[in-house]
PDB file of C-alpha atoms in Angstrom:
ATOM      1  CA  UNK A 134      42.489 124.176 -36.457  1.00  0.00           C
ATOM      2  CA  UNK A 135      39.189 121.683 -36.800  1.00  0.00           C
ATOM      3  CA  UNK A 136      39.313 122.646 -40.692  1.00  0.00           C
ATOM      4  CA  UNK A 137      42.583 121.302 -40.806  1.00  0.00           C
ATOM      5  CA  UNK A 138      42.263 118.218 -39.255  1.00  0.00           C
ATOM      6  CA  UNK A 139      38.794 117.995 -41.401  1.00  0.00           C
ATOM      7  CA  UNK A 140      41.322 118.892 -44.161  1.00  0.00           C
ATOM      8  CA  UNK A 141      43.267 115.819 -43.146  1.00  0.00           C
ATOM      9  CA  UNK A 142      40.370 113.209 -42.963  1.00  0.00           C
ATOM     10  CA  UNK A 143      39.245 114.159 -46.873  1.00  0.00           C
ATOM     11  CA  UNK A 144      42.791 113.611 -48.073  1.00  0.00           C
ATOM     12  CA  UNK A 145      43.160 110.199 -45.897  1.00  0.00           C
ATOM     13  CA  UNK A 146      39.740 109.089 -47.432  1.00  0.00           C
ATOM     14  CA  UNK A 147      41.159 110.214 -50.908  1.00  0.00           C
ATOM     15  CA  UNK A 148      44.481 108.640 -50.582  1.00  0.00           C
ATOM     16  CA  UNK A 149      42.749 105.594 -49.681  1.00  0.00           C
ATOM     17  CA  UNK A 150      41.283 105.307 -53.328  1.00  0.00           C
ATOM     18  CA  UNK A 151      43.987 107.036 -55.070  1.00  0.00           C
ATOM     19  CA  UNK A 152      47.138 106.194 -53.429  1.00  0.00           C
ATOM     20  CA  UNK A 153      49.380 106.634 -56.465  1.00  0.00           C
ATOM     21  CA  UNK A 154      48.851 109.832 -56.785  1.00  0.00           C
ATOM     22  CA  UNK A 155      51.960 111.811 -54.947  1.00  0.00           C
ATOM     23  CA  UNK A 156      50.662 115.424 -55.007  1.00  0.00           C
ATOM     24  CA  UNK A 157      47.852 114.180 -52.174  1.00  0.00           C
ATOM     25  CA  UNK A 158      50.781 113.178 -49.748  1.00  0.00           C
ATOM     26  CA  UNK A 159      52.361 116.452 -49.939  1.00  0.00           C
ATOM     27  CA  UNK A 160      49.307 118.459 -49.036  1.00  0.00           C
ATOM     28  CA  UNK A 161      48.311 116.108 -46.282  1.00  0.00           C
ATOM     29  CA  UNK A 162      51.923 116.676 -45.313  1.00  0.00           C
ATOM     30  CA  UNK A 163      51.887 120.557 -45.136  1.00  0.00           C
ATOM     31  CA  UNK A 164      48.672 120.105 -42.993  1.00  0.00           C
ATOM     32  CA  UNK A 165      49.947 117.783 -40.458  1.00  0.00           C
ATOM     33  CA  UNK A 166      53.240 120.602 -40.226  1.00  0.00           C
ATOM     34  CA  UNK A 167      50.752 122.797 -39.587  1.00  0.00           C
ATOM     35  CA  UNK A 168      49.666 121.220 -36.508  1.00  0.00           C
ATOM     36  CA  UNK A 169      53.285 120.268 -35.748  1.00  0.00           C
ATOM     37  CA  UNK A 170      52.735 116.685 -36.276  1.00  0.00           C
ATOM     38  CA  UNK A 171      56.023 116.207 -37.972  1.00  0.00           C
ATOM     39  CA  UNK A 172      56.097 112.283 -38.091  1.00  0.00           C
ATOM     40  CA  UNK A 173      53.472 112.343 -39.919  1.00  0.00           C
ATOM     41  CA  UNK A 174      54.307 114.710 -42.155  1.00  0.00           C
ATOM     42  CA  UNK A 175      57.454 113.273 -42.645  1.00  0.00           C
ATOM     43  CA  UNK A 176      56.249 109.607 -43.393  1.00  0.00           C
ATOM     44  CA  UNK A 177      54.196 111.190 -46.275  1.00  0.00           C
ATOM     45  CA  UNK A 178      57.095 113.517 -47.599  1.00  0.00           C
ATOM     46  CA  UNK A 179      59.034 110.055 -47.613  1.00  0.00           C
ATOM     47  CA  UNK A 180      55.991 108.186 -49.609  1.00  0.00           C
ATOM     48  CA  UNK A 181      56.493 110.908 -51.992  1.00  0.00           C
ATOM     49  CA  UNK A 182      60.164 111.188 -52.181  1.00  0.00           C
ATOM     50  CA  UNK A 183      62.041 107.859 -51.704  1.00  0.00           C
ATOM     51  CA  UNK A 184      64.427 108.541 -53.782  1.00  0.00           C
ATOM     52  CA  UNK A 185      64.643 112.212 -53.504  1.00  0.00           C
ATOM     53  CA  UNK A 186      66.953 111.921 -50.144  1.00  0.00           C
ATOM     54  CA  UNK A 187      67.580 115.992 -49.972  1.00  0.00           C
ATOM     55  CA  UNK A 188      64.174 116.972 -50.481  1.00  0.00           C
ATOM     56  CA  UNK A 189      63.792 120.169 -49.088  1.00  0.00           C
ATOM     57  CA  UNK A 190      60.567 119.859 -46.825  1.00  0.00           C
ATOM     58  CA  UNK A 191      61.851 116.180 -45.611  1.00  0.00           C
ATOM     59  CA  UNK A 192      64.892 117.805 -44.282  1.00  0.00           C
ATOM     60  CA  UNK A 193      62.792 120.932 -43.024  1.00  0.00           C
ATOM     61  CA  UNK A 194      60.391 118.196 -40.998  1.00  0.00           C
ATOM     62  CA  UNK A 195      63.566 116.507 -39.515  1.00  0.00           C
ATOM     63  CA  UNK A 196      65.355 119.492 -37.972  1.00  0.00           C
ATOM     64  CA  UNK A 197      62.074 121.565 -36.936  1.00  0.00           C
ATOM     65  CA  UNK A 198      61.114 117.831 -34.653  1.00  0.00           C
ATOM     66  CA  UNK A 199      64.481 118.286 -33.578  1.00  0.00           C
ATOM     67  CA  UNK A 200      65.523 114.876 -35.720  1.00  0.00           C
ATOM     68  CA  UNK A 201      69.282 116.181 -35.978  1.00  0.00           C
ATOM     69  CA  UNK A 202      70.917 112.304 -36.789  1.00  0.00           C
ATOM     70  CA  UNK A 203      68.036 111.731 -39.500  1.00  0.00           C
ATOM     71  CA  UNK A 204      68.556 115.095 -41.089  1.00  0.00           C
ATOM     72  CA  UNK A 205      72.213 114.262 -41.325  1.00  0.00           C
ATOM     73  CA  UNK A 206      70.900 110.779 -42.753  1.00  0.00           C
ATOM     74  CA  UNK A 207      69.239 112.565 -45.864  1.00  0.00           C
ATOM     75  CA  UNK A 208      71.938 115.118 -46.483  1.00  0.00           C
ATOM     76  CA  UNK A 209      75.056 112.112 -46.537  1.00  0.00           C
ATOM     77  CA  UNK A 210      72.676 109.622 -48.360  1.00  0.00           C
ATOM     78  CA  UNK A 211      72.184 112.299 -50.893  1.00  0.00           C
ATOM     79  CA  UNK A 212      75.896 113.079 -51.197  1.00  0.00           C
ATOM     80  CA  UNK A 213      76.239 109.362 -51.481  1.00  0.00           C
ATOM     81  CA  UNK A 214      73.748 109.204 -54.545  1.00  0.00           C
ATOM     82  CA  UNK A 215      76.131 112.207 -55.904  1.00  0.00           C
ATOM     83  CA  UNK A 216      79.033 112.438 -55.186  1.00  0.00           C
ATOM     84  CA  UNK A 217      79.871 115.193 -57.295  1.00  0.00           C
ATOM     85  CA  UNK A 218      76.879 117.537 -56.345  1.00  0.00           C
ATOM     86  CA  UNK A 219      78.378 120.603 -54.955  1.00  0.00           C
ATOM     87  CA  UNK A 220      75.185 122.178 -53.911  1.00  0.00           C
ATOM     88  CA  UNK A 221      74.029 119.214 -51.513  1.00  0.00           C
ATOM     89  CA  UNK A 222      77.804 119.711 -49.738  1.00  0.00           C
ATOM     90  CA  UNK A 223      77.062 122.956 -49.364  1.00  0.00           C
ATOM     91  CA  UNK A 224      73.626 122.627 -47.932  1.00  0.00           C
ATOM     92  CA  UNK A 225      74.577 120.040 -45.735  1.00  0.00           C
ATOM     93  CA  UNK A 226      77.968 122.146 -44.722  1.00  0.00           C
ATOM     94  CA  UNK A 227      75.539 125.074 -43.939  1.00  0.00           C
ATOM     95  CA  UNK A 228      73.031 122.410 -42.188  1.00  0.00           C
ATOM     96  CA  UNK A 229      76.338 121.611 -39.799  1.00  0.00           C
ATOM     97  CA  UNK A 230      76.572 125.092 -39.071  1.00  0.00           C
ATOM     98  CA  UNK A 231      73.291 125.873 -37.997  1.00  0.00           C
ATOM     99  CA  UNK A 232      73.613 122.597 -35.605  1.00  0.00           C
ATOM    100  CA  UNK A 233      76.769 123.798 -34.102  1.00  0.00           C
ATOM    101  CA  UNK A 234      79.154 120.843 -35.952  1.00  0.00           C
ATOM    102  CA  UNK A 235      81.811 123.168 -37.365  1.00  0.00           C
ATOM    103  CA  UNK A 236      84.424 120.365 -37.279  1.00  0.00           C
ATOM    104  CA  UNK A 237      82.269 118.412 -39.599  1.00  0.00           C
ATOM    105  CA  UNK A 238      81.508 121.504 -41.766  1.00  0.00           C
ATOM    106  CA  UNK A 239      84.707 122.007 -42.239  1.00  0.00           C
ATOM    107  CA  UNK A 240      85.477 118.529 -43.093  1.00  0.00           C
ATOM    108  CA  UNK A 241      82.913 118.834 -46.058  1.00  0.00           C
ATOM    109  CA  UNK A 242      84.769 122.322 -47.185  1.00  0.00           C
ATOM    110  CA  UNK A 243      88.035 120.340 -47.487  1.00  0.00           C
ATOM    111  CA  UNK A 244      86.473 116.926 -49.193  1.00  0.00           C
ATOM    112  CA  UNK A 245      84.788 119.659 -51.846  1.00  0.00           C
ATOM    113  CA  UNK A 246      87.610 121.723 -52.496  1.00  0.00           C
ATOM    114  CA  UNK A 247      89.716 118.526 -53.404  1.00  0.00           C
ATOM    115  CA  UNK A 248      86.762 118.277 -56.219  1.00  0.00           C
ATOM    116  CA  UNK A 249      86.440 121.864 -56.467  1.00  0.00           C
ATOM    117  CA  UNK A 250      89.400 123.665 -55.467  1.00  0.00           C
ATOM    118  CA  UNK A 251      88.638 126.828 -57.194  1.00  0.00           C
ATOM    119  CA  UNK A 252      84.750 127.226 -55.942  1.00  0.00           C
ATOM    120  CA  UNK A 253      84.469 130.399 -54.520  1.00  0.00           C
ATOM    121  CA  UNK A 254      81.603 129.353 -52.138  1.00  0.00           C
ATOM    122  CA  UNK A 255      83.016 126.652 -50.410  1.00  0.00           C
ATOM    123  CA  UNK A 256      86.518 128.897 -50.001  1.00  0.00           C
ATOM    124  CA  UNK A 257      84.440 131.477 -48.742  1.00  0.00           C
ATOM    125  CA  UNK A 258      82.100 129.055 -46.223  1.00  0.00           C
ATOM    126  CA  UNK A 259      85.762 127.208 -45.385  1.00  0.00           C
ATOM    127  CA  UNK A 260      87.200 130.716 -44.862  1.00  0.00           C
ATOM    128  CA  UNK A 261      84.324 131.873 -42.481  1.00  0.00           C
ATOM    129  CA  UNK A 262      84.637 128.568 -40.237  1.00  0.00           C
ATOM    130  CA  UNK A 263      88.181 128.594 -39.968  1.00  0.00           C
ATOM    131  CA  UNK A 264      88.395 132.774 -39.584  1.00  0.00           C
ATOM    132  CA  UNK A 265      91.302 132.297 -41.408  1.00  0.00           C
TER     133      UNK A 265
END
C-alpha cells in the first residue's frame, strides 16, 4: 500500500509539471481505485474524459462507490449526446437491472424499440424484463 501511495505522490508531482497529459490522470485514478479512494479517482477520470460521458471507468467508480444517481446521470448524458447509440441504451438498461430499477429498464427497452423495432438484443432484454 505504501508503494501505491508513493506512486500517487510521484504522479501528482509530474501532473503539476505536465497537467495536459491525460494518461497521467488515468494512471493516478487507477491507483486511487486500488486504495478505494473513489472520489479522487472519479475526479481524475472526469479531468481526462470531460466529453466522454460513458467512460466505463467513470461509471464503474460511481457504481462501486454507491453513487448510483451520478452513474445514472452519466448514462443519460451519453444518451442525450447520441440518441441513436443503441449500445449506450443497452448499458443503461443493464445498469437499471443491476440496481433493481426494472420499470426504468423496461421504459428504455420500449424507447429503443421505437427507434430500432427489430433489434434482437433489445427484444431479448424486454422479454427477460417483462417475462413475456
